[in-house]
Structures are given as C-alpha cells and as structure tokens.
Short mmCIF file of C-alpha atoms and ligand atoms in Angstrom, two decimals:
data_model
loop_
_atom_site.label_atom_id
_atom_site.label_comp_id
_atom_site.label_asym_id
_atom_site.label_seq_id
_atom_site.Cartn_x
_atom_site.Cartn_y
_atom_site.Cartn_z
CA MET A 1 7.99 -28.07 175.45
CA SER A 2 10.47 -26.20 173.28
CA LYS A 3 14.12 -26.46 174.44
CA LYS A 4 14.85 -22.93 173.24
CA PRO A 5 12.40 -20.06 173.62
CA ILE A 6 10.44 -19.42 170.45
CA TYR A 7 9.53 -15.74 170.25
CA VAL A 8 6.85 -14.06 168.16
CA THR A 9 9.66 -13.21 165.78
CA GLU A 10 13.40 -13.40 165.39
CA PRO A 11 15.37 -10.75 163.52
CA ASP A 12 17.16 -11.45 160.25
CA LEU A 13 20.87 -10.78 160.58
CA PRO A 14 23.28 -10.36 157.67
CA PRO A 15 26.46 -12.50 157.69
CA LEU A 16 28.99 -10.78 159.99
CA ASP A 17 31.81 -11.21 157.49
CA GLU A 18 29.83 -9.15 154.96
CA LEU A 19 29.39 -6.38 157.48
CA ILE A 20 33.11 -6.01 158.23
CA PRO A 21 34.08 -4.39 154.88
CA LEU A 22 31.27 -1.85 155.29
CA LEU A 23 32.40 -1.10 158.83
CA GLU A 24 35.95 -0.64 157.49
CA ARG A 25 34.60 1.91 155.02
CA ILE A 26 32.96 3.81 157.89
CA TRP A 27 36.10 3.65 160.05
CA GLU A 28 38.25 4.86 157.19
CA SER A 29 36.02 7.75 156.19
CA LYS A 30 35.10 8.65 159.77
CA ARG A 31 31.68 9.54 158.39
CA LEU A 32 29.32 8.11 160.99
CA THR A 33 26.06 9.94 160.34
CA ASN A 34 24.38 13.09 158.93
CA GLY A 35 23.59 11.67 155.50
CA GLY A 36 26.81 9.78 154.69
CA PRO A 37 27.50 7.65 151.61
CA LEU A 38 25.94 4.44 152.98
CA HIS A 39 22.79 6.36 153.91
CA GLN A 40 22.61 7.64 150.32
CA GLU A 41 23.26 4.16 148.92
CA LEU A 42 20.49 2.62 151.04
CA GLU A 43 17.98 5.30 149.99
CA ASP A 44 18.76 4.68 146.31
CA LYS A 45 18.60 0.90 146.67
CA LEU A 46 15.33 0.97 148.61
CA CYS A 47 13.68 3.26 146.04
CA SER A 48 14.37 0.82 143.25
CA MET A 49 13.65 -2.28 145.32
CA LEU A 50 10.32 -0.97 146.62
CA GLY A 51 9.28 0.81 143.42
CA VAL A 52 8.87 4.25 145.00
CA LYS A 53 10.12 7.67 143.90
CA TYR A 54 11.55 9.19 147.08
CA ILE A 55 12.46 7.82 150.46
CA SER A 56 13.90 9.58 153.53
CA LEU A 57 15.59 7.31 156.03
CA PHE A 58 14.95 7.80 159.75
CA ASN A 59 16.34 6.48 163.03
CA ASN A 60 13.03 4.71 163.73
CA GLY A 61 9.45 4.52 162.51
CA THR A 62 8.02 6.58 165.36
CA ILE A 63 10.18 9.64 164.66
CA ALA A 64 9.30 9.21 160.97
CA LEU A 65 5.59 9.31 161.89
CA LEU A 66 6.08 12.39 164.09
CA THR A 67 7.93 14.14 161.30
CA ALA A 68 5.32 13.21 158.68
CA PHE A 69 2.62 15.19 160.50
CA LYS A 70 4.96 18.17 160.88
CA ALA A 71 5.91 17.97 157.22
CA LEU A 72 2.29 18.23 156.11
CA LYS A 73 1.43 20.78 158.84
CA VAL A 74 -1.41 18.59 160.06
CA GLN A 75 -3.39 20.02 162.98
CA GLY A 76 -6.71 19.60 164.74
CA GLU A 77 -8.18 16.11 164.43
CA VAL A 78 -6.94 13.05 162.57
CA ILE A 79 -9.06 9.98 161.89
CA THR A 80 -7.23 6.78 162.75
CA THR A 81 -7.54 3.18 163.92
CA PRO A 82 -7.40 1.97 167.53
CA TYR A 83 -6.14 -1.42 166.32
CA SER A 84 -2.41 -0.77 165.98
CA PHE A 85 0.82 -0.38 167.90
CA VAL A 86 0.74 2.60 170.30
CA ALA A 87 3.21 4.56 168.17
CA THR A 88 0.46 5.25 165.61
CA SER A 89 -1.63 7.39 167.97
CA HIS A 90 1.28 8.59 170.09
CA ALA A 91 2.61 10.36 166.99
CA LEU A 92 -0.61 12.37 166.90
CA LEU A 93 -0.64 13.28 170.60
CA TRP A 94 3.03 14.31 170.48
CA ASN A 95 2.09 16.72 167.70
CA GLY A 96 -0.82 18.13 169.72
CA ILE A 97 -3.31 16.47 167.35
CA LYS A 98 -6.50 14.80 168.58
CA PRO A 99 -6.95 11.20 167.40
CA VAL A 100 -10.47 10.25 166.34
CA PHE A 101 -10.89 6.49 166.31
CA VAL A 102 -13.04 4.61 163.84
CA ASP A 103 -13.76 0.89 163.87
CA ILE A 104 -11.97 -1.69 161.75
CA LYS A 105 -13.21 -4.24 159.23
CA LYS A 106 -13.20 -7.76 160.51
CA ASP A 107 -11.81 -9.30 157.33
CA THR A 108 -8.79 -6.98 157.00
CA PHE A 109 -8.14 -5.60 160.53
CA ASN A 110 -7.84 -2.21 158.80
CA MET A 111 -9.84 0.98 159.31
CA ASP A 112 -13.34 0.58 157.87
CA PRO A 113 -13.57 3.21 155.10
CA ASN A 114 -17.36 3.26 155.49
CA ARG A 115 -16.94 4.66 159.00
CA ILE A 116 -14.64 7.55 158.04
CA GLU A 117 -17.14 10.11 156.75
CA GLU A 118 -19.27 10.08 159.92
CA ALA A 119 -16.12 10.88 161.95
CA ILE A 120 -15.18 13.97 159.90
CA THR A 121 -15.72 17.36 161.57
CA SER A 122 -14.67 20.89 160.65
CA ASN A 123 -11.42 20.23 162.58
CA THR A 124 -10.43 17.10 160.64
CA SER A 125 -7.27 17.59 158.62
CA ALA A 126 -6.03 14.09 157.82
CA ILE A 127 -6.58 10.32 157.86
CA LEU A 128 -4.01 7.97 159.39
CA PRO A 129 -4.77 4.40 158.32
CA VAL A 130 -2.51 1.42 159.10
CA HIS A 131 -1.87 -1.45 156.68
CA CYS A 132 -2.28 -3.85 159.60
CA TYR A 133 -0.24 -7.09 159.35
CA GLY A 134 0.83 -5.87 155.90
CA THR A 135 -2.68 -6.18 154.45
CA PRO A 136 -3.37 -3.22 152.14
CA CYS A 137 -6.07 -0.76 153.20
CA ASN A 138 -8.79 0.11 150.73
CA THR A 139 -6.65 2.91 149.34
CA GLU A 140 -9.09 3.88 146.56
CA LYS A 141 -12.01 4.46 148.93
CA ILE A 142 -9.84 6.31 151.44
CA GLN A 143 -8.40 8.57 148.73
CA LYS A 144 -11.87 9.35 147.37
CA ILE A 145 -13.00 10.52 150.83
CA ALA A 146 -9.77 12.49 151.31
CA ASP A 147 -10.30 14.23 147.96
CA ASP A 148 -13.96 14.99 148.70
CA TYR A 149 -13.14 16.57 152.08
CA ASN A 150 -9.69 17.98 151.25
CA LEU A 151 -7.86 15.81 153.79
CA LYS A 152 -4.27 14.53 153.82
CA VAL A 153 -3.64 10.78 153.98
CA ILE A 154 -0.63 9.47 155.87
CA TYR A 155 -0.30 5.69 155.85
CA ASP A 156 1.35 3.95 158.77
CA ALA A 157 2.97 1.27 156.62
CA ALA A 158 5.22 -0.03 159.42
CA HIS A 159 4.09 -3.59 158.58
CA ALA A 160 3.96 -3.19 154.84
CA PHE A 161 7.54 -3.36 153.59
CA GLY A 162 7.50 -4.86 150.09
CA VAL A 163 3.71 -5.26 149.94
CA LYS A 164 2.20 -4.74 146.50
CA LYS A 165 -1.31 -4.56 145.14
CA ASP A 166 -1.82 -5.38 141.47
CA GLY A 167 1.96 -5.36 141.12
CA VAL A 168 2.35 -1.80 142.45
CA SER A 169 3.85 -0.85 145.82
CA ILE A 170 1.13 0.21 148.27
CA LEU A 171 3.60 2.85 149.48
CA ASN A 172 2.66 4.90 146.43
CA HIS A 173 -0.76 5.69 147.91
CA GLY A 174 -1.69 8.66 150.07
CA ASP A 175 0.44 11.75 150.62
CA LEU A 176 3.08 9.97 152.69
CA SER A 177 3.78 6.44 153.95
CA ILE A 178 5.85 5.53 156.98
CA LEU A 179 7.97 2.41 157.31
CA SER A 180 9.60 0.82 160.36
CA PHE A 181 12.88 -1.07 160.12
CA HIS A 182 12.80 -2.18 163.76
CA ALA A 183 14.45 -5.47 164.75
CA THR A 184 11.04 -7.16 164.75
CA LYS A 185 10.13 -6.14 161.21
CA VAL A 186 10.52 -8.14 157.96
CA PHE A 187 13.26 -5.72 156.92
CA ASN A 188 15.37 -4.43 159.78
CA THR A 189 18.26 -2.04 160.24
CA PHE A 190 18.28 -2.87 164.00
CA GLU A 191 16.39 0.41 164.57
CA GLY A 192 15.22 2.45 161.64
CA GLY A 193 12.37 3.80 159.62
CA ALA A 194 11.51 5.89 156.59
CA ILE A 195 9.06 8.25 154.98
CA VAL A 196 8.07 7.60 151.40
CA CYS A 197 6.89 10.63 149.41
CA HIS A 198 6.18 11.40 145.79
CA ASP A 199 8.05 14.62 144.95
CA MET A 200 11.52 16.07 145.47
CA LYS A 201 10.27 19.25 147.16
CA THR A 202 8.56 17.23 149.92
CA LYS A 203 11.58 14.96 150.31
CA LYS A 204 13.85 17.98 150.73
CA TYR A 205 11.56 19.41 153.39
CA ILE A 206 11.39 16.07 155.24
CA ASP A 207 15.20 15.74 155.08
CA ASN A 208 15.47 19.25 156.47
CA LEU A 209 13.02 18.46 159.29
CA LYS A 210 14.90 15.31 160.29
CA ASN A 211 18.15 17.31 160.61
CA PHE A 212 17.00 19.97 163.12
CA GLY A 213 15.84 22.22 160.27
CA PHE A 214 19.41 22.96 159.06
CA ILE A 215 19.69 24.48 155.60
CA ASN A 216 23.38 25.29 156.06
CA GLU A 217 25.81 25.99 158.92
CA THR A 218 24.08 29.18 160.00
CA THR A 219 20.55 28.85 158.62
CA ILE A 220 17.91 26.87 160.46
CA SER A 221 14.67 27.16 158.56
CA THR A 222 12.27 25.36 160.87
CA CYS A 223 11.90 23.62 164.22
CA GLY A 224 13.23 20.22 163.20
CA ILE A 225 14.20 17.12 165.10
CA ASN A 226 17.07 14.62 165.03
CA GLY A 227 15.61 11.78 162.99
CA LYS A 228 18.71 10.76 161.05
CA MET A 229 19.72 7.18 160.34
CA SER A 230 23.39 6.46 161.08
CA GLU A 231 25.90 4.87 158.71
CA ILE A 232 25.99 1.61 160.71
CA ASN A 233 22.22 1.20 160.46
CA SER A 234 22.41 2.03 156.77
CA ALA A 235 25.14 -0.61 156.28
CA ILE A 236 22.92 -3.25 157.89
CA GLY A 237 20.07 -2.21 155.58
CA ILE A 238 22.24 -2.50 152.46
CA LEU A 239 23.11 -6.08 153.43
CA GLN A 240 19.52 -7.01 154.33
CA ILE A 241 18.40 -6.15 150.78
CA LYS A 242 20.44 -9.09 149.46
CA THR A 243 18.54 -11.72 151.44
CA HIS A 244 15.14 -10.08 151.72
CA LYS A 245 13.36 -12.01 148.92
CA GLU A 246 14.64 -15.33 150.16
CA ASN A 247 13.58 -14.51 153.74
CA ILE A 248 10.04 -13.67 152.61
CA GLN A 249 9.83 -17.03 150.82
CA LYS A 250 10.83 -18.77 154.06
CA ARG A 251 8.10 -16.88 155.90
CA LYS A 252 5.61 -17.88 153.22
CA LYS A 253 6.50 -21.54 153.80
CA THR A 254 5.86 -21.15 157.54
CA HIS A 255 2.59 -19.31 156.82
CA ASN A 256 1.42 -22.19 154.61
CA GLU A 257 2.48 -24.84 157.16
CA TYR A 258 0.53 -23.11 159.94
CA THR A 259 -2.51 -22.77 157.66
CA GLN A 260 -2.36 -26.44 156.75
CA GLN A 261 -1.98 -27.61 160.36
CA LEU A 262 -4.58 -25.33 161.93
CA LYS A 263 -7.44 -25.43 159.45
CA GLY A 264 -10.75 -26.85 160.58
CA ILE A 265 -10.20 -26.43 164.34
CA LYS A 266 -13.45 -25.40 166.03
CA GLY A 267 -13.31 -21.83 167.34
CA LEU A 268 -10.00 -21.05 165.65
CA GLU A 269 -10.13 -18.74 162.65
CA ILE A 270 -7.25 -18.14 160.28
CA PRO A 271 -7.90 -14.76 158.65
CA GLU A 272 -7.37 -14.77 154.90
CA LEU A 273 -4.99 -11.86 154.67
CA GLU A 274 -3.42 -12.94 151.42
CA LYS A 275 -5.57 -11.88 148.50
CA GLU A 276 -5.03 -12.77 144.87
CA GLU A 277 -4.13 -9.21 143.89
CA THR A 278 -1.59 -8.66 146.69
CA THR A 279 2.05 -9.59 147.19
CA HIS A 280 2.14 -10.32 150.88
CA ASN A 281 5.19 -10.10 153.20
CA TYR A 282 4.04 -12.63 155.86
CA CYS A 283 5.15 -10.34 158.68
CA TYR A 284 2.68 -11.79 161.22
CA PHE A 285 0.64 -14.96 161.51
CA PRO A 286 -2.53 -13.85 163.35
CA ILE A 287 -5.24 -16.29 164.43
CA LEU A 288 -8.55 -15.54 166.14
CA ILE A 289 -9.59 -17.59 169.15
CA LYS A 290 -13.38 -17.41 169.34
CA ASN A 291 -15.79 -18.16 172.17
CA ASP A 292 -16.44 -21.68 170.90
CA PHE A 293 -12.74 -22.66 171.13
CA HIS A 294 -12.09 -25.23 173.87
CA ILE A 295 -10.37 -22.68 176.16
CA THR A 296 -10.05 -18.89 176.20
CA ARG A 297 -7.53 -16.94 174.13
CA ASP A 298 -5.58 -16.02 177.26
CA GLN A 299 -5.52 -19.63 178.47
CA LEU A 300 -4.08 -20.67 175.12
CA TYR A 301 -1.58 -17.79 175.28
CA ASN A 302 -0.45 -18.95 178.74
CA ASN A 303 -0.34 -22.62 177.68
CA LEU A 304 2.08 -21.70 174.91
CA ILE A 305 4.22 -19.63 177.28
CA GLU A 306 4.43 -22.60 179.66
CA HIS A 307 5.88 -24.54 176.72
CA ASN A 308 8.53 -21.85 176.15
CA ILE A 309 6.67 -20.37 173.18
CA PHE A 310 5.95 -16.65 173.18
CA PRO A 311 3.15 -15.53 170.87
CA ARG A 312 1.88 -11.93 171.21
CA ARG A 313 -1.60 -10.43 171.44
CA TYR A 314 -0.97 -7.73 168.81
CA PHE A 315 -3.04 -5.51 169.27
CA TYR A 316 -4.49 -5.96 172.74
CA PRO A 317 -5.36 -3.73 174.48
CA LEU A 318 -6.75 -1.34 171.91
CA ILE A 319 -4.95 2.00 171.82
CA SER A 320 -8.28 3.64 172.63
CA GLN A 321 -8.38 1.74 175.95
CA LEU A 322 -5.08 3.18 177.15
CA GLN A 323 -5.26 5.75 179.92
CA MET A 324 -4.17 8.68 177.70
CA TYR A 325 -6.87 7.96 175.08
CA LYS A 326 -9.80 6.37 176.86
CA GLU A 327 -11.61 9.61 177.70
CA LEU A 328 -11.88 10.62 174.05
CA PRO A 329 -15.49 10.38 172.82
CA SER A 330 -14.42 8.14 169.90
CA SER A 331 -12.78 5.67 172.33
CA HIS A 332 -16.13 4.43 173.60
CA LEU A 333 -16.33 0.68 173.02
CA LYS A 334 -19.79 1.14 171.45
CA ASN A 335 -18.01 3.01 168.66
CA LEU A 336 -15.44 0.23 168.17
CA PRO A 337 -17.21 -3.14 168.50
CA ILE A 338 -15.20 -5.02 165.87
CA ALA A 339 -11.84 -3.68 167.03
CA ASN A 340 -12.75 -4.62 170.61
CA LYS A 341 -13.84 -8.14 169.69
CA THR A 342 -10.72 -8.64 167.59
CA ALA A 343 -8.37 -7.38 170.33
CA ASN A 344 -9.94 -9.90 172.70
CA SER A 345 -9.51 -12.87 170.38
CA ILE A 346 -6.25 -12.17 168.53
CA LEU A 347 -3.07 -14.17 168.88
CA CYS A 348 0.00 -13.71 166.66
CA LEU A 349 1.97 -16.93 166.38
CA PRO A 350 5.77 -16.98 166.01
CA ILE A 351 6.96 -16.36 162.48
CA SER A 352 10.35 -15.39 161.09
CA SER A 353 12.67 -16.56 158.36
CA ASN A 354 14.17 -18.90 160.99
CA THR A 355 10.94 -20.63 162.00
CA SER A 356 11.43 -24.30 161.21
CA SER A 357 8.81 -26.91 160.23
CA GLU A 358 9.56 -28.55 163.61
CA ASP A 359 8.73 -25.29 165.40
CA VAL A 360 5.42 -25.11 163.54
CA GLU A 361 4.63 -28.73 164.39
CA LEU A 362 5.41 -28.19 168.06
CA ILE A 363 3.32 -25.02 168.26
CA THR A 364 0.36 -26.43 166.35
CA ASP A 365 0.44 -29.66 168.42
CA ILE A 366 0.07 -27.58 171.60
CA ILE A 367 -2.76 -25.60 170.01
CA LYS A 368 -4.53 -28.81 168.94
CA GLU A 369 -4.13 -30.27 172.41
CA SER A 370 -5.49 -27.02 173.87
CA ALA A 371 -8.43 -27.37 171.48
CA GLY A 372 -9.20 -30.71 173.09
CA LEU A 373 -8.09 -32.68 170.01
N1 T4K B 1 3.43 1.70 163.64
C1 T4K B 1 3.16 0.39 163.74
C2 T4K B 1 1.91 -0.14 163.13
C3 T4K B 1 4.08 -0.46 164.39
O1 T4K B 1 3.82 -1.78 164.49
C4 T4K B 1 5.24 0.10 164.93
C5 T4K B 1 6.19 -0.74 165.65
C6 T4K B 1 5.49 1.48 164.77
C7 T4K B 1 4.53 2.26 164.12
C8 T4K B 1 6.72 2.15 165.31
O2 T4K B 1 7.89 1.79 164.62
P1 T4K B 1 9.30 1.82 165.43
O3 T4K B 1 9.42 3.18 166.06
O4 T4K B 1 9.31 0.70 166.43
O5 T4K B 1 10.33 1.64 164.32
C9 T4K B 1 7.47 -4.44 168.87
C10 T4K B 1 8.42 -3.42 168.28
O6 T4K B 1 9.24 -2.81 169.25
C11 T4K B 1 7.73 -2.37 167.47
O7 T4K B 1 8.71 -1.86 166.59
C12 T4K B 1 6.59 -2.92 166.66
N2 T4K B 1 5.85 -1.92 165.97
C13 T4K B 1 5.64 -3.69 167.55
C14 T4K B 1 4.48 -4.28 166.80
O8 T4K B 1 6.35 -4.76 168.14
P2 T4K B 1 7.22 -5.17 171.34
O9 T4K B 1 7.06 -4.39 172.58
O10 T4K B 1 6.29 -6.29 171.08
O11 T4K B 1 8.73 -5.66 171.14
P3 T4K B 1 9.56 -6.72 171.95
O12 T4K B 1 10.83 -6.08 172.32
O13 T4K B 1 8.72 -7.33 173.02
O14 T4K B 1 9.90 -7.80 170.83
C15 T4K B 1 9.01 -8.86 170.48
C16 T4K B 1 9.85 -10.13 170.35
O15 T4K B 1 10.79 -10.01 169.29
C17 T4K B 1 10.67 -10.46 171.58
O16 T4K B 1 9.91 -11.27 172.43
C18 T4K B 1 11.87 -11.20 171.02
C19 T4K B 1 11.99 -10.68 169.60
N3 T4K B 1 13.13 -9.73 169.50
C20 T4K B 1 12.92 -8.41 169.80
C21 T4K B 1 13.97 -7.52 169.74
C22 T4K B 1 13.76 -6.07 170.07
C23 T4K B 1 14.37 -10.18 169.15
O17 T4K B 1 14.54 -11.40 168.92
N4 T4K B 1 15.41 -9.31 169.06
C24 T4K B 1 15.26 -7.99 169.34
O18 T4K B 1 16.23 -7.22 169.24
O19 T4K B 1 7.12 -4.10 170.18
#
C-alpha cells in the first residue's frame, strides 16, 4: 500500500523562485496575452530546441487541432485512429468533418498504413494519424499514400514532444503537427499546445486564425477563434525548457526499471516502443494484460487502486465506441479488431520525472503478486 497516492503521472514544475522574476516582468509590462514578449521567446526557444522551422503556440492542444483543420480547409472525411484520446476525433466533429476509423498495428499502437487506402473515398481530404505514446508513425508510407491521393496529413503529436527518428524531429513530417503542453504531458505549460508548420505563410495564417482572424484593429479576415497562449503559460514553458532533458533521463530510468522488474511474467507484455532509430520521450509506460495473465486487466487495475496506485487504461474505451461515433460504419468492431483487443488489455503504469525506484518496486511487487508469483 502506498502512503501517498501514485498517479499515472505527476507534472514537472519549475522552481517557484525562478518564476517570480518572469512574473515581475509581466506585472511591470502589463502585457498579459495577445502575443507578448514571453510568448515570442517561447516560440523561438521551442523552434531551436525541437528542430522545427515554425511553431504557433496555443492555449491547449485541442484548440490547436481544431485550428489545424480550419487552416488547411479540410472538409468531408478524414481517416484517423480510434485508439487515442477523444480530442483527436472531437476536433474533426467540431469542424463538421466525418472521421473514418482504420485499425492500428499491434506493435506500434499507431494507425496501420496498410489499412488507409481501402478507407479512402471521393470525400477523403486528409489523414489524421497519432504518434501514440510518442512512438513515431510510419511517416514515409503515410506520406506516399497522401501524395498518391492528394491528401493532407495532420499529425496529432500530443504525445511526441522531443521525439526524433534518425536524429530528426518527427514534427517535420506531414503538413502540420499538433502538440499538447497539458499538465500531464512530458513538457507542460499547465495548459497549452502548438501547431508546427513548415512555412511562414502558413504560420501567419494560423496565427491569424488563433486571434479571431484579426489582421489589424478594423480588419478581420476570417472566422477565427481565441487560441492564444497567455504570458504566464509562456513563462512556465520557458522555465520547463531548462530541465526538460534531465526530466526525460529520469523517465528513462523508470522505464528501464519497470522493464527489468516486469519481464518474463506470463500474460504480461511490455511493448517495445523504443526502437534503435528513435529518440523516445518515455511519456507513458504501457503494458498489455493478456488472457493468460493470472487475473483480468480490470482486476489488476482495481488491485492497484486499492493500494493507492492509479494507473490509467489509455485508451479504453476506443473513441469509435463512444456514443457520438459508434454509428459510423467504420466504427464496427469487425473493422478494428486490433484496436479493440488492445483497448481491452492496455494499462499505463505511473511514470513521471518524480517516480522513484521505490515506487516502481512497490507497483511491480503488487503486479507480481497479482500474477500469482
Ligand atoms: N491528442 C492526444 C493524443 C492527447 O492525448 C490529448 C490530451 C490531446 C490531443 C488534447 O490535448 P489538450 O487539449 O489536453 O492539450 C489527460 C489529459 O487531460 C489530456 O491532456 C491527455 N491528452 C490525456 C491522455 O490525459 P485525463 O482525463 O486522463 O486527465 P486527468 O485529469 O485524469 O489526469 C491524469 C492524472 O494526472 C491524474 O490522476 C493526476 C495527474 N494530474 C493531472 C492534472 C490535470 C496532476 O498531477 N496534476 C494535474 O494538474 O486526461
């Protein structure tokens, strides 16, 4: 039994004394939002840290996603994954776009590129893949299909902050990528998000869209939204950059400790998300609880909760099973066997830069006991 609750994650917080001088700058300037100096500084710093050309900060990842589809004037149908956080598909529905779900690959949890072409119709205008748990999608295959059928690609990269493939940021793929800086993410600004794009013209349009469509005091060019990140959130982000690398290393240590402790348990699979060519961010530690485990996934989930440990079943239920999606033809479970099986066996164990070796030992001891060991 853990004395303190251990949640699926714990946010990184910058030292308060480092925040005070930035708050003083805000108080002095009285510039609280609408693209102030800290907002500009964070955009510049993130571009060089992530290795991307242009970034537009947002007040959260969901509004960034909504805006991305507006920015590219996507309509009709968009091919996406049911195995994600609801925001992925909600962004489509809010834009009046019909999601078309395709199954995932069992080794990556990402959209299976081999299932995309059969889902394309004359109404398809884009693909919305998710780099689930920070594991890169097969960007080459997806881009090839997009090029062949003249489709846009918008990556939901909410989990993929800092992830690289062959030394290059995966945010450089597709037309746009969306990040989330929510409290539960590896890089947080309390609430926040961003769109990464590859040219200045697109960035300008996105910045215009996130500020109601204002060009100047009297000219509103388009039906925009309020998606702006405030100066306080930007200040938090600037400070988080300083400790980010160190925090990822701490997560890596926890990841390795879990892997060491849990290997070889019957019915428990540790997916190999970390590939040689990728720089991982260790945002989640998913395990799969199969039918031949001693108890069911939900019994294990409840056992852990009884011990004051709070893992999460990300992503159960599938988005396609939710009331607002389940009548879509592509939501039929026959179309999504791997996603369905995965949703029923997934468990994300607690991981953060504050997870201690003792926490891991406690959690893995309960799992071993639950496995009848
Ligand atoms: N696309 C994908 C693929 C996403 O995963 C997400 C968000 C988005 C898009 C949308 O981005 P945002 O609009 O959120 O920027 C959480 C997060 O709220 C959500 O951001 C995230 N994905 C999703 C995977 O997880 P919940 O409902 O599980 O959050 P909650 O509040 O239950 O938090 C989980 C645990 O974290 C808590 O038990 C304790 C800890 N926690 C949480 C908060 C909010 C803290 O310690 N402090 C905190 O302030 O959705």
